[in-house]
């Protein structure tokens, strides 16, 4: 599909260059706004306003929402007050708030001046909520019904008000002070046997809602768990203030998974896509963690230095350090990533810490013993017999494999428990992933290794 | 919320034990099916059929869908033919197909015998598609309209047919041989100015669809990209066969992100949740990769052994091996995870390989130089002056930092390019993540290190 789309894109750019505006417009109007926005990505700065003005009003606004912030800013700066007002009138409130958030202060001022008073106050309301909260991603436009209305009246109200609402399919039943009483779906209304039934009689009263300050991740998981099209957002007194729709929840889910993966591999999460990030952006997200982990590796260096004499006495020991630390790191990151993901999907909670400890311990013992047995045979067969290294004795082999087994167990304990501890301290468990755990496990594995060497080899 | 729910759960279990069935039922009927299914998780085997029979028919079926396969199997085995038929009648086709997939053969036979012929043939159709394909996650129940129908006729048809459809909000316009012509939403229909308008006149003709054999990940990303409630699934001749709804797409997105994280941290992906997995399950998913990576660390061991004399001549060099390999591994995994995630979100394609190479090279040079400079100062200040290690000379420090800079650059190149290469070979890029790349980078970093040592220290 991506390839087919590229061919269309190239044809459209050619038409723009050849000034075949009528044909260009005829094709653009048949396209999805998301794809039209994609075409804009390939344009030069001066072509953007030119092509944008070819779009009919509604498609223009729908496309505008999907464009990247740089192009949006460029267009707004070029708009007349009237053009700006026209685009703003077509936007949903949450999209308008998203755009305002991305713009520099002087552009924001112009937007708020051109927005009608209702839109302006809604945008301001949404912007007041903390970043990543339910309030900051909700829209304040939804269909509200009264409990006394009949099915017929409700349908009439939807037909009158629906055009401006992001979704009409879930309607919320509110009393006079906007307390959330229940909900009905358009499906319920259309399939109702009797048009005279009162909404209060047929509404679903067991409402699942979130509050304005709930984390966006919780919102997305709740919506996904219950398969809802939209989730109502209420304030501290159960008064309805907005809804979050499934499409915004999907974006949150993607963002949060990306963020977790970035944290897990020692990067500062960024909202820019890879292709949009400059090398300097990438450098800034990556260098602090690399630096931190590099400096903390000083400990492993010190451990090796303090056992220098042992290593000198048994030269063969050095060769197994990378294998030992690598296997420890991999074992630990397996456990930590599993636990981090289960925590973030809400499948695991802090109260399960005992279960995690026990499960990881059993798994670790199984893994540790298996690896140690295979490693013992491998060292003997490959390193001693095949490579003919005489400094590898049975005792050296034993020291390596005992250290390996203990390291794997320690690594899985640390990997399983640190994310749980982070959760208990209200930190993001994802920062406790492989790089962090590897650093701890590296030091532990060396200590165990040299301890066994001292005990069994007397070095 | 989780805590509040636990209290309710305990109260319900108490009622069941005290045989207060009427009260129990009164509370259960107010609950969301998803939460009722949650209560069943806490029941003993013999209590499950008892509580299930308390549920009214519709809630029972909705709860049944959300229960875990073990409980479903237990219930089906206990159902009379009539009870089984009643539950099956209430299920959506895609849910029925999911259940059938999880059951042992004799239970499947009973289900298909009790299903009405239409349901039976739909289940069989869905099960015929390959796992993880659009066909395997679609439902065959959707509202279809003809292009000649008027708005009024369309609404009437929805009201008559809607009760059995998973979504009524997006309706598909088909011609006589089921070719997909266009779509209309219930919003369009309700807001239409004139009830006599023909569907063919108002439908959206620019349809975005997937084919039955498309990967489920593509389906989820397409649906999320365009913010669709449902996506039509067509066969090779553009004939409509089903739809995938947003809630199934959300589940796919979560599954795929989890799978990527598991692959990235060297585990075989599993569909079982952490708490449902036994230690033996976890062992089986983890041990093959640990074993593979352990054995491949033989190379790093061999490299160290072959430079044994150099290490013996300059004992200080050994202490920096963990720092060097750790920083290399972290640098590589930063790049690989970023690229893997961008590939899987469709933000990056194989054709961007040149861009990735150039961006990673610039970032790597920035990171490598910064780290080398800081490392040089750190080694001198801490290891030489503070710890008073006389074997660390300026040349030793220089060798370590030069090796570090080169390692970081190599690691980021390998980390950025291997996932692209995997994509080009139609492998899952996620298998090319940190553990795999660390193993390569470990060997490279040691080679570079010893090469510099030979050149600059003459050892």
Short mmCIF file of N, CA and C in Angstrom, two decimals, chain A residues 220-312:
data_model
loop_
_atom_site.label_atom_id
_atom_site.label_comp_id
_atom_site.label_asym_id
_atom_site.label_seq_id
_atom_site.Cartn_x
_atom_site.Cartn_y
_atom_site.Cartn_z
N UNK A 220 -6.50 4.96 28.68
CA UNK A 220 -6.40 4.08 27.51
C UNK A 220 -6.66 2.63 27.89
N UNK A 221 -6.11 2.19 29.03
CA UNK A 221 -6.30 0.79 29.42
C UNK A 221 -7.74 0.51 29.81
N UNK A 222 -8.39 1.46 30.47
CA UNK A 222 -9.79 1.26 30.85
C UNK A 222 -10.65 1.15 29.60
N UNK A 223 -10.44 2.07 28.67
CA UNK A 223 -11.22 2.05 27.43
C UNK A 223 -11.01 0.76 26.67
N UNK A 224 -9.75 0.32 26.63
CA UNK A 224 -9.43 -0.90 25.90
C UNK A 224 -10.00 -2.13 26.61
N UNK A 225 -9.94 -2.13 27.93
CA UNK A 225 -10.44 -3.28 28.70
C UNK A 225 -11.93 -3.49 28.45
N UNK A 226 -12.69 -2.39 28.50
CA UNK A 226 -14.15 -2.52 28.38
C UNK A 226 -14.65 -2.38 26.94
N UNK A 227 -13.73 -2.23 25.99
CA UNK A 227 -14.11 -2.07 24.58
C UNK A 227 -15.06 -0.91 24.34
N UNK A 228 -14.83 0.21 25.04
CA UNK A 228 -15.71 1.37 24.88
C UNK A 228 -15.28 2.23 23.70
N UNK A 229 -16.28 2.85 23.07
CA UNK A 229 -16.04 3.82 22.02
C UNK A 229 -15.54 5.14 22.60
N UNK A 230 -16.04 5.46 23.78
CA UNK A 230 -15.65 6.69 24.46
C UNK A 230 -15.81 6.48 25.95
N UNK A 231 -15.04 7.23 26.72
CA UNK A 231 -15.05 7.08 28.17
C UNK A 231 -15.36 8.46 28.75
N UNK A 232 -16.34 8.55 29.66
CA UNK A 232 -16.65 9.87 30.23
C UNK A 232 -15.59 10.31 31.24
N UNK A 233 -15.28 11.60 31.24
CA UNK A 233 -14.33 12.18 32.19
C UNK A 233 -15.13 13.07 33.14
N UNK A 234 -15.02 12.81 34.43
CA UNK A 234 -15.78 13.59 35.42
C UNK A 234 -14.83 14.32 36.36
N UNK A 235 -15.35 15.35 37.03
CA UNK A 235 -14.53 16.04 38.02
C UNK A 235 -14.70 15.36 39.38
N UNK A 236 -14.14 15.94 40.43
CA UNK A 236 -14.17 15.33 41.75
C UNK A 236 -15.58 15.10 42.28
N UNK A 237 -16.57 15.86 41.79
CA UNK A 237 -17.95 15.69 42.26
C UNK A 237 -18.82 14.90 41.29
N UNK A 238 -18.18 14.07 40.43
CA UNK A 238 -18.91 13.25 39.47
C UNK A 238 -19.71 14.08 38.46
N UNK A 239 -19.29 15.33 38.27
CA UNK A 239 -19.92 16.14 37.22
C UNK A 239 -19.14 15.93 35.93
N UNK A 240 -19.91 15.75 34.84
CA UNK A 240 -19.31 15.42 33.56
C UNK A 240 -18.59 16.62 32.97
N UNK A 241 -17.32 16.44 32.54
CA UNK A 241 -16.62 17.55 31.89
C UNK A 241 -16.19 17.24 30.45
N UNK A 242 -16.13 15.96 30.07
CA UNK A 242 -15.73 15.67 28.70
C UNK A 242 -15.69 14.18 28.44
N UNK A 243 -15.21 13.82 27.26
CA UNK A 243 -15.05 12.41 26.92
C UNK A 243 -13.69 12.21 26.26
N UNK A 244 -13.16 10.99 26.38
CA UNK A 244 -11.99 10.60 25.61
C UNK A 244 -12.47 9.53 24.62
N UNK A 245 -12.19 9.73 23.34
CA UNK A 245 -12.66 8.77 22.34
C UNK A 245 -11.60 7.72 22.04
N UNK A 246 -12.04 6.59 21.46
CA UNK A 246 -11.15 5.44 21.27
C UNK A 246 -9.93 5.78 20.43
N UNK A 247 -10.08 6.69 19.46
CA UNK A 247 -8.94 6.98 18.59
C UNK A 247 -7.82 7.68 19.36
N UNK A 248 -8.20 8.55 20.31
CA UNK A 248 -7.18 9.19 21.13
C UNK A 248 -6.54 8.17 22.07
N UNK A 249 -7.37 7.23 22.57
CA UNK A 249 -6.83 6.19 23.45
C UNK A 249 -5.82 5.31 22.70
N UNK A 250 -6.10 5.03 21.42
CA UNK A 250 -5.16 4.23 20.62
C UNK A 250 -3.84 4.96 20.47
N UNK A 251 -3.90 6.28 20.23
CA UNK A 251 -2.66 7.04 20.11
C UNK A 251 -1.88 6.98 21.42
N UNK A 252 -2.59 7.10 22.54
CA UNK A 252 -1.93 7.05 23.85
C UNK A 252 -1.25 5.70 24.04
N UNK A 253 -1.95 4.61 23.66
CA UNK A 253 -1.37 3.28 23.81
C UNK A 253 -0.07 3.14 23.02
N UNK A 254 -0.09 3.65 21.78
CA UNK A 254 1.13 3.58 20.96
C UNK A 254 2.26 4.39 21.57
N UNK A 255 1.91 5.63 21.99
CA UNK A 255 2.90 6.51 22.62
C UNK A 255 3.51 5.87 23.85
N UNK A 256 2.64 5.30 24.70
CA UNK A 256 3.13 4.77 25.98
C UNK A 256 4.02 3.54 25.75
N UNK A 257 3.66 2.71 24.76
CA UNK A 257 4.49 1.54 24.46
C UNK A 257 5.86 2.01 23.95
N UNK A 258 5.85 3.03 23.06
CA UNK A 258 7.11 3.56 22.55
C UNK A 258 7.95 4.13 23.69
N UNK A 259 7.29 4.88 24.57
CA UNK A 259 8.00 5.48 25.70
C UNK A 259 8.65 4.41 26.57
N UNK A 260 7.88 3.33 26.85
CA UNK A 260 8.44 2.25 27.66
C UNK A 260 9.66 1.63 26.99
N UNK A 261 9.56 1.41 25.67
CA UNK A 261 10.69 0.82 24.96
C UNK A 261 11.90 1.73 25.01
N UNK A 262 11.66 3.05 24.90
CA UNK A 262 12.78 3.99 24.95
C UNK A 262 13.44 3.98 26.32
N UNK A 263 12.61 4.04 27.37
CA UNK A 263 13.16 4.00 28.72
C UNK A 263 13.92 2.70 28.96
N UNK A 264 13.34 1.58 28.48
CA UNK A 264 13.95 0.27 28.68
C UNK A 264 15.32 0.17 28.03
N UNK A 265 15.55 0.94 26.97
CA UNK A 265 16.86 0.86 26.34
C UNK A 265 17.65 2.13 26.59
N UNK A 266 17.43 2.73 27.77
CA UNK A 266 18.25 3.83 28.25
C UNK A 266 18.22 5.05 27.34
N UNK A 267 17.00 5.50 27.00
CA UNK A 267 16.88 6.75 26.26
C UNK A 267 15.83 7.63 26.92
N UNK A 268 15.99 8.93 26.80
CA UNK A 268 14.96 9.85 27.24
C UNK A 268 13.86 9.85 26.19
N UNK A 269 12.61 9.53 26.56
CA UNK A 269 11.54 9.46 25.56
C UNK A 269 11.36 10.79 24.84
N UNK A 270 11.01 10.69 23.57
CA UNK A 270 10.82 11.89 22.77
C UNK A 270 9.54 11.74 21.97
N UNK A 271 8.86 12.85 21.72
CA UNK A 271 7.62 12.74 20.95
C UNK A 271 7.85 12.83 19.45
N UNK A 272 9.08 13.23 19.09
CA UNK A 272 9.39 13.33 17.66
C UNK A 272 9.61 11.95 17.06
N UNK A 273 9.19 11.76 15.81
CA UNK A 273 9.48 10.49 15.16
C UNK A 273 10.95 10.45 14.78
N UNK A 274 11.43 9.26 14.48
CA UNK A 274 12.84 9.08 14.17
C UNK A 274 13.27 9.96 13.00
N UNK A 275 12.47 9.95 11.92
CA UNK A 275 12.87 10.70 10.73
C UNK A 275 12.85 12.20 10.99
N UNK A 276 12.01 12.66 11.92
CA UNK A 276 11.93 14.08 12.24
C UNK A 276 13.02 14.52 13.21
N UNK A 277 13.66 13.55 13.89
CA UNK A 277 14.67 13.90 14.89
C UNK A 277 16.01 14.14 14.22
N UNK A 278 16.67 15.24 14.59
CA UNK A 278 18.00 15.49 14.06
C UNK A 278 19.00 14.65 14.86
N UNK A 279 20.22 14.54 14.34
CA UNK A 279 21.25 13.80 15.06
C UNK A 279 21.47 14.42 16.44
N UNK A 280 21.33 15.75 16.53
CA UNK A 280 21.52 16.43 17.82
C UNK A 280 20.41 16.04 18.80
N UNK A 281 19.16 15.94 18.29
CA UNK A 281 18.05 15.47 19.14
C UNK A 281 18.37 14.09 19.69
N UNK A 282 18.79 13.19 18.79
CA UNK A 282 19.06 11.82 19.20
C UNK A 282 20.19 11.80 20.23
N UNK A 283 21.23 12.62 19.97
CA UNK A 283 22.37 12.72 20.88
C UNK A 283 21.89 13.13 22.28
N UNK A 284 21.03 14.15 22.33
CA UNK A 284 20.55 14.66 23.62
C UNK A 284 19.73 13.63 24.38
N UNK A 285 18.96 12.82 23.65
CA UNK A 285 18.16 11.79 24.33
C UNK A 285 19.01 10.62 24.82
N UNK A 286 20.14 10.41 24.17
CA UNK A 286 20.90 9.21 24.46
C UNK A 286 22.09 9.42 25.38
N UNK A 287 22.76 10.60 25.27
CA UNK A 287 24.04 10.74 25.96
C UNK A 287 23.95 10.72 27.49
N UNK A 288 22.89 11.31 28.12
CA UNK A 288 22.91 11.32 29.59
C UNK A 288 22.96 9.91 30.17
N UNK A 289 22.20 8.99 29.56
CA UNK A 289 22.14 7.63 30.07
C UNK A 289 23.43 6.87 29.80
N UNK A 290 23.99 7.06 28.62
CA UNK A 290 25.26 6.40 28.32
C UNK A 290 26.33 6.85 29.30
N UNK A 291 26.33 8.15 29.58
CA UNK A 291 27.31 8.73 30.49
C UNK A 291 27.15 8.13 31.88
N UNK A 292 25.92 8.13 32.36
CA UNK A 292 25.61 7.62 33.69
C UNK A 292 26.06 6.16 33.82
N UNK A 293 25.69 5.36 32.82
CA UNK A 293 26.01 3.94 32.89
C UNK A 293 27.51 3.71 32.75
N UNK A 294 28.16 4.56 31.93
CA UNK A 294 29.61 4.42 31.77
C UNK A 294 30.32 4.70 33.09
N UNK A 295 29.91 5.80 33.73
CA UNK A 295 30.57 6.16 34.99
C UNK A 295 30.30 5.11 36.07
N UNK A 296 29.07 4.57 36.08
CA UNK A 296 28.78 3.60 37.13
C UNK A 296 29.51 2.27 36.88
N UNK A 297 30.02 2.08 35.66
CA UNK A 297 30.83 0.88 35.39
C UNK A 297 32.19 0.98 36.08
N UNK A 298 32.49 2.15 36.68
CA UNK A 298 33.72 2.29 37.46
C UNK A 298 33.81 1.20 38.53
N UNK A 299 32.64 0.85 39.10
CA UNK A 299 32.63 -0.18 40.15
C UNK A 299 33.17 -1.52 39.65
N UNK A 300 32.69 -1.93 38.46
CA UNK A 300 33.17 -3.21 37.95
C UNK A 300 34.67 -3.13 37.73
N UNK A 301 35.14 -1.97 37.26
CA UNK A 301 36.57 -1.80 37.05
C UNK A 301 37.34 -1.95 38.37
N UNK A 302 36.79 -1.33 39.42
CA UNK A 302 37.46 -1.40 40.72
C UNK A 302 37.49 -2.83 41.24
N UNK A 303 36.41 -3.56 41.04
CA UNK A 303 36.37 -4.96 41.49
C UNK A 303 37.47 -5.75 40.79
N UNK A 304 37.57 -5.58 39.47
CA UNK A 304 38.60 -6.32 38.72
C UNK A 304 39.99 -5.93 39.22
N UNK A 305 40.21 -4.62 39.41
CA UNK A 305 41.53 -4.17 39.86
C UNK A 305 41.89 -4.80 41.20
N UNK A 306 40.89 -4.89 42.10
CA UNK A 306 41.23 -5.41 43.43
C UNK A 306 41.45 -6.92 43.42
N UNK A 307 41.06 -7.57 42.34
CA UNK A 307 41.34 -9.01 42.23
C UNK A 307 42.41 -9.28 41.17
N UNK A 308 43.17 -8.23 40.87
CA UNK A 308 44.19 -8.31 39.82
C UNK A 308 45.12 -9.51 40.02
N UNK A 309 45.51 -9.73 41.29
CA UNK A 309 46.48 -10.80 41.57
C UNK A 309 45.88 -12.17 41.26
N UNK A 310 44.59 -12.34 41.60
CA UNK A 310 43.93 -13.61 41.30
C UNK A 310 43.93 -13.85 39.80
N UNK A 311 43.60 -12.81 39.06
CA UNK A 311 43.54 -12.95 37.60
C UNK A 311 44.91 -13.27 37.03
N UNK A 312 45.94 -12.63 37.60
CA UNK A 312 47.30 -12.89 37.12
C UNK A 312 47.69 -14.33 37.39
#
